[in-house]
Short mmCIF file of C-alpha atoms and ligand atoms in Angstrom, two decimals:
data_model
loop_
_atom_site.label_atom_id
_atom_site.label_comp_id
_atom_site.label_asym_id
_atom_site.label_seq_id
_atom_site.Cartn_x
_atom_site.Cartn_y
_atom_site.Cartn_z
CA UNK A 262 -24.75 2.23 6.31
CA UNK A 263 -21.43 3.60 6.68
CA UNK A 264 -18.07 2.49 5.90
CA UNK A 265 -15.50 1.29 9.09
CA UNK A 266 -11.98 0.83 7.74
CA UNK A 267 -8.88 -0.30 10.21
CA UNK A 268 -5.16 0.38 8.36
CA UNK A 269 -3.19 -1.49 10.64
CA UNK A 270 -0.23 -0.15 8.55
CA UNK A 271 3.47 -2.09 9.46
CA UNK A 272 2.29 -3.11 13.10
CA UNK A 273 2.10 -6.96 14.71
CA UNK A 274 3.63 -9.75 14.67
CA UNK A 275 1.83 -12.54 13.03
CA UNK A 276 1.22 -13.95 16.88
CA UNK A 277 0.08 -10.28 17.54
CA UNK A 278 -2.40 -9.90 15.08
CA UNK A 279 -3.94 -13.33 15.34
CA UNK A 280 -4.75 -12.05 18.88
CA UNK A 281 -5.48 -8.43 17.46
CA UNK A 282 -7.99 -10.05 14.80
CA UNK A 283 -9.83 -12.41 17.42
CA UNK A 284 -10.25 -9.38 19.93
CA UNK A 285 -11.75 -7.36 17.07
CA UNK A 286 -14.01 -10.85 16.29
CA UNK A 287 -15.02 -10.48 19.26
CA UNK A 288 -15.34 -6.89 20.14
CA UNK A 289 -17.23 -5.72 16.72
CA UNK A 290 -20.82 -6.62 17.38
CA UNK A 291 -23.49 -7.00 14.30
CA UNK A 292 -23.74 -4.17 12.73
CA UNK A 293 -25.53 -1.98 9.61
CA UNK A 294 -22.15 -0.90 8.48
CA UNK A 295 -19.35 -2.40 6.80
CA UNK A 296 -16.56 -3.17 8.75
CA UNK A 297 -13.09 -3.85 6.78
CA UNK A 298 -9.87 -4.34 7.98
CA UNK A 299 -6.68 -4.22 6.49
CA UNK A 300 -3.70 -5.94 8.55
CA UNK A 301 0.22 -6.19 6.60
CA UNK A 302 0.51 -8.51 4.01
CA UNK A 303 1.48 -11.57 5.95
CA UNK A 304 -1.48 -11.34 8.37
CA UNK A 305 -4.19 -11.29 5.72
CA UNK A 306 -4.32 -15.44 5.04
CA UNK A 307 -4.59 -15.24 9.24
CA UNK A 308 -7.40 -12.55 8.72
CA UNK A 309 -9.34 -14.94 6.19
CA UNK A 310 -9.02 -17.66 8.57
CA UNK A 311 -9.72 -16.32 11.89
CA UNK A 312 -12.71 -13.73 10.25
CA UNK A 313 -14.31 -16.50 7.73
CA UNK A 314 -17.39 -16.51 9.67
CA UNK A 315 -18.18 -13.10 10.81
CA UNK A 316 -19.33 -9.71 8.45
CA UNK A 317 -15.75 -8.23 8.74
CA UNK A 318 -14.02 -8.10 4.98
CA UNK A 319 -10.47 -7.99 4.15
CA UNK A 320 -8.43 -5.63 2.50
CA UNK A 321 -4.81 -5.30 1.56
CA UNK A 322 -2.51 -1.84 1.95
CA UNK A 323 -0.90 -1.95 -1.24
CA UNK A 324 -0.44 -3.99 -4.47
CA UNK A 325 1.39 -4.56 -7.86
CA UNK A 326 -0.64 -3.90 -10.60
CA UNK A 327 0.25 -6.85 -12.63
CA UNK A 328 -1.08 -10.33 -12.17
CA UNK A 329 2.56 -12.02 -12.29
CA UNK A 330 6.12 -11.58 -13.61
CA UNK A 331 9.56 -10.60 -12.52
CA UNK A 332 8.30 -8.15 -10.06
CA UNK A 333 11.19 -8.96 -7.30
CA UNK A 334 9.79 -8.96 -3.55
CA UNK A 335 6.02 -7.00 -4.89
CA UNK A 336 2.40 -8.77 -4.02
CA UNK A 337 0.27 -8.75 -7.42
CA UNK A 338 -3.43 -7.66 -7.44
CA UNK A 339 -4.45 -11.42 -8.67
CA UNK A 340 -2.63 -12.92 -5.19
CA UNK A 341 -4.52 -10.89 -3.01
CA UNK A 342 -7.83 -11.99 -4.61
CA UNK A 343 -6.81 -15.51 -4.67
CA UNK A 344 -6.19 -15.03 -0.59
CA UNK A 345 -9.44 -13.71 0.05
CA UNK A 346 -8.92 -10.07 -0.16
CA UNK A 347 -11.88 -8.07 -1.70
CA UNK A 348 -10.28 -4.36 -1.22
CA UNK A 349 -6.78 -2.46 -1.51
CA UNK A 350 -5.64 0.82 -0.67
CA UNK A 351 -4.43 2.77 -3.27
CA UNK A 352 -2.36 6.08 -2.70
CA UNK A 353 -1.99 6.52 1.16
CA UNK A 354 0.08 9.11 1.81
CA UNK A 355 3.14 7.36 3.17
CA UNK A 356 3.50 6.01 -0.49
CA UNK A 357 3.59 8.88 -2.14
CA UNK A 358 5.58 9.93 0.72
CA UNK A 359 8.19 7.29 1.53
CA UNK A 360 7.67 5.47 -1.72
CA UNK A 361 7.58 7.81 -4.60
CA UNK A 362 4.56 6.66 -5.92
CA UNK A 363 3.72 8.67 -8.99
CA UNK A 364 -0.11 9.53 -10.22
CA UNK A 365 0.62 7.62 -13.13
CA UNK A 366 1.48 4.29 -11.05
CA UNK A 367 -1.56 5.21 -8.97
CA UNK A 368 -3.79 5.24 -11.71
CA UNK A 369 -2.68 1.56 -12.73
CA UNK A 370 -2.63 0.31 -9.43
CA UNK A 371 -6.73 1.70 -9.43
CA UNK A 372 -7.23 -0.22 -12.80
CA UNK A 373 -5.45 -3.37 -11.70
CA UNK A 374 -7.24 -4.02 -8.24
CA UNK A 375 -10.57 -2.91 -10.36
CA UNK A 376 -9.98 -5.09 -13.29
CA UNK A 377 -8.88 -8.16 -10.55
CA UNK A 378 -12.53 -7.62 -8.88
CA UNK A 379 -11.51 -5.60 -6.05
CA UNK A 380 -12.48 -2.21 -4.83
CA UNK A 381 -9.77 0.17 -4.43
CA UNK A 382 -9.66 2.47 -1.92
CA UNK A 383 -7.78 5.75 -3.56
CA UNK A 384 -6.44 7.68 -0.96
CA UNK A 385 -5.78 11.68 -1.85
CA UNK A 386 -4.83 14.24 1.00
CA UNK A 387 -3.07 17.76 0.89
CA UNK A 388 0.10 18.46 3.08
CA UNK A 389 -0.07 21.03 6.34
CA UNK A 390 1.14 24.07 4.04
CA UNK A 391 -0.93 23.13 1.05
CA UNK A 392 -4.21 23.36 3.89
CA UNK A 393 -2.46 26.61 4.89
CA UNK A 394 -1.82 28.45 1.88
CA UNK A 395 -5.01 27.58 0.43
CA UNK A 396 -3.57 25.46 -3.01
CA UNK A 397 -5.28 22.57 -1.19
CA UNK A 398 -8.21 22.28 -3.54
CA UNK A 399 -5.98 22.81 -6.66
CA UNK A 400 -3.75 19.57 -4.80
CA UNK A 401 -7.03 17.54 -4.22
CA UNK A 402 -8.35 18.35 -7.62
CA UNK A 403 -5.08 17.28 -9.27
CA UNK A 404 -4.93 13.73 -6.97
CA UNK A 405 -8.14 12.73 -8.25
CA UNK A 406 -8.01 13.88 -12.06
CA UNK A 407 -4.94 12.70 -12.73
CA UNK A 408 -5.80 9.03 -11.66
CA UNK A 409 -9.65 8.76 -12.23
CA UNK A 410 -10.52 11.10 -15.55
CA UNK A 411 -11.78 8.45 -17.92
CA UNK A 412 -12.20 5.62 -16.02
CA UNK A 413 -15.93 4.10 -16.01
CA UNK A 414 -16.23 3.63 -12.66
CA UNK A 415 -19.71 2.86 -10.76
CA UNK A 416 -20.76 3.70 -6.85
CA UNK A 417 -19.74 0.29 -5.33
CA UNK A 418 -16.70 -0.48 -7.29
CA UNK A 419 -14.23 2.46 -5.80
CA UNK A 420 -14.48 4.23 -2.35
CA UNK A 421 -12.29 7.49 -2.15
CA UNK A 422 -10.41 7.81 1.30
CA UNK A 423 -9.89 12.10 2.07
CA UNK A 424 -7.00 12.03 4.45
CA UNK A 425 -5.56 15.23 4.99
CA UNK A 426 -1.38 14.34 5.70
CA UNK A 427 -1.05 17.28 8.55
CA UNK A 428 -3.86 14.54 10.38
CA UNK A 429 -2.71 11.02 9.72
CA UNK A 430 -0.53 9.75 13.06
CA UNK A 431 -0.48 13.40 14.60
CA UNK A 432 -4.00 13.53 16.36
CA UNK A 433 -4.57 16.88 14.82
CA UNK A 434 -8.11 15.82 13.76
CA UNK A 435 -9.56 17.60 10.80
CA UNK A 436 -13.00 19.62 12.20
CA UNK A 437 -16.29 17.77 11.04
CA UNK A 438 -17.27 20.98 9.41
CA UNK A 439 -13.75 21.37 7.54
CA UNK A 440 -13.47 17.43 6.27
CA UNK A 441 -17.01 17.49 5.42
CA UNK A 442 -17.04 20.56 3.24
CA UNK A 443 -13.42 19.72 1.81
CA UNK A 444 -15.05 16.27 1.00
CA UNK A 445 -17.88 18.26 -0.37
CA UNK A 446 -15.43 19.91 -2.87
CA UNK A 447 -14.41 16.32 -3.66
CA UNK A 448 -18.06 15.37 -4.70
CA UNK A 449 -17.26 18.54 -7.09
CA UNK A 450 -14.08 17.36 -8.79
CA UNK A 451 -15.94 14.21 -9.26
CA UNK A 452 -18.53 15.88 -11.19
CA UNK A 453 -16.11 17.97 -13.05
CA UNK A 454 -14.27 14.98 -14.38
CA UNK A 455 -17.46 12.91 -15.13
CA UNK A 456 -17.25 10.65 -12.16
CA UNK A 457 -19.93 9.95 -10.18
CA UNK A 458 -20.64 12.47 -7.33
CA UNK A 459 -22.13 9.95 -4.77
CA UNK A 460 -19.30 7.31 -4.81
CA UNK A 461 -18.69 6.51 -1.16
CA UNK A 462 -15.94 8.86 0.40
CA UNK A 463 -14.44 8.23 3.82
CA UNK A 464 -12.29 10.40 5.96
CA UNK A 465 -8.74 9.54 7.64
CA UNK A 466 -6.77 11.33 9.88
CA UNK A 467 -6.64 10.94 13.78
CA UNK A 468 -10.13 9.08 13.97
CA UNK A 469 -10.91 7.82 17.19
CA UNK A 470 -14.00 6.89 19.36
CA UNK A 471 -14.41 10.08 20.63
CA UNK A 472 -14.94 12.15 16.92
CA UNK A 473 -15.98 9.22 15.12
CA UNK A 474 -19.84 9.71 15.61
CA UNK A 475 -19.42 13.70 15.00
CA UNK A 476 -17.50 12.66 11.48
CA UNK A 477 -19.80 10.40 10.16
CA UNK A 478 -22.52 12.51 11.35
CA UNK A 479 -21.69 14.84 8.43
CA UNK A 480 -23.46 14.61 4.93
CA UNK A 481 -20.16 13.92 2.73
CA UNK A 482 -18.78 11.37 4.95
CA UNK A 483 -19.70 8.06 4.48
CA UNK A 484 -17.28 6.06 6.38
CA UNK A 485 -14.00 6.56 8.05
CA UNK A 486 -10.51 5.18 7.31
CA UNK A 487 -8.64 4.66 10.79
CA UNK A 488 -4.97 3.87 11.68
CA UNK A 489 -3.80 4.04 15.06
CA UNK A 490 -7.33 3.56 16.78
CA UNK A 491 -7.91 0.78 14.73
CA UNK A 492 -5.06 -1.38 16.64
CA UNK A 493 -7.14 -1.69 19.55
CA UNK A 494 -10.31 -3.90 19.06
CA UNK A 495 -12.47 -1.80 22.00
CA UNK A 496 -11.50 1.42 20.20
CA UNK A 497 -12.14 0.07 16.82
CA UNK A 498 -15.42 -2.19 17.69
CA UNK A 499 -16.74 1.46 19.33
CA UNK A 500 -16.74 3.13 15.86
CA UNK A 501 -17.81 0.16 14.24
CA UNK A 502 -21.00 0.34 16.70
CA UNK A 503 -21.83 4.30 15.77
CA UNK A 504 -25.22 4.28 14.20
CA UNK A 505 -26.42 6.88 12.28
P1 LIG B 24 -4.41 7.69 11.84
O1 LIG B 24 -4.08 7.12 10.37
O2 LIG B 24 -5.84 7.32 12.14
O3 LIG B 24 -3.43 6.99 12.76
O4 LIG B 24 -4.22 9.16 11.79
C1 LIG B 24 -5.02 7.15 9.34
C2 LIG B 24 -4.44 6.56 8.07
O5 LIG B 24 -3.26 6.83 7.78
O6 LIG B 24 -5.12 5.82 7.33
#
């Protein structure tokens, strides 16, 4: 079994992705794996509806980590629940990016969508010159203590999503050799920090039909996390179909 995951990011009109989300209906035939997809905010209620009876599950691309309050404008961890979502990335790189988001609010956000019932997808990734100048495992090591040391955390109830930021959106795709031993280093940290070292771990970064069978191929990759391929249901029912 591995892990297909679409991040639609800020893309479609609600018209747009109703059609987007019955092509990928459609286009993703039965499958061993487990297909997820995770559209903007106001396209998930049209995801539960049009995807209620098919395998695909629904995830959300961010979250408040309370369950209500004066939170101006955020989406709370208990709403997304309540609409039918059963996962939520945490820590894509465009947060931390674009959004300041701190380690600290990272680490709540993985509590919150955990405590709510969800699985959070944690996203950690080093930058082009962090690959380059070699600090990258000292960056991934950091990512993941910082937000997972002492949280009791079992195999199905958190996947980790390696996407390395010089591959997200550029179509510089990590090697399968490089994301699978970087992803092997993750297994590491895990250990070091008391975690378990089998938890599911997916790679992102310029996935597409053509690499996605050599990816999950590899013994540390379990599933893959996919943005711009993901838009188009051929592209993304083909990587939902790899069987391994
Ligand atoms: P990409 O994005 O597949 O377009 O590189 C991956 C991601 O950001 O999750």
């Amino acid at each position: 079994m591995k892990i297909i995951a679409g991040n639609w990011k800020m893309n479609g009109t609600p018209e747009e992705n109703i059609a987007r989300l019955r092509g990928i209906k459609e286009a993703v035939k039965p499958t061993q794996n487990k297909i997820i997809v995770f559209p903007p905010f106001l396209s998930v209620p049209d995801a539960v509806s049009v995807l209620a009876d098919s395998d695909i599950a629904i995830g959300a691309q961010n979250c408040y980590p309370r369950p209500d309050g004066a939170f101006t404008g955020e989406v709370s961890v208990t709403m997304l629940k309540g609409v039918g979502c059963a996962y939520c990335l945490v820590g894509h790189s465009e947060r931390r990016q674009y959004f300041a988001e701190s380690d600290d609010f990272l680490r709540e956000k993985v509590i919150a969508v955990a405590e709510a019932g969800m699985i959070p997808v944690f996203c950690v990734g080093e930058s082009e010159e962090q690959r380059e100048n070699g600090s990258y495992r000292r960056v991934l090591a950091g990512q993941i203590k910082n937000v997972l040391s002492g949280l009791k955390l079992e195999k199905e109830e958190i996947y980790i999503a390696y996407e390395p930021v010089w591959a997200i959106g550029t179509g510089k795709t990590a090697t399968p050799e490089d994301a699978d031993e970087t992803m092997g280093m993750i297994r590491e940290i895990l250990r070091d920090i008391g975690q378990p070292d089998d938890l599911y771990l997916l790679y992102g970064g310029s996935a597409k039909p053509a690499n996605a069978e050599a990816l999950l191929s590899r013994k540390n990759i379990d599933g893959l996390l996919i943005g711009g391929a993901s838009l188009k249901p051929d592209d993304f029912a083909a990587m939902a179909a790899v069987q391994l």
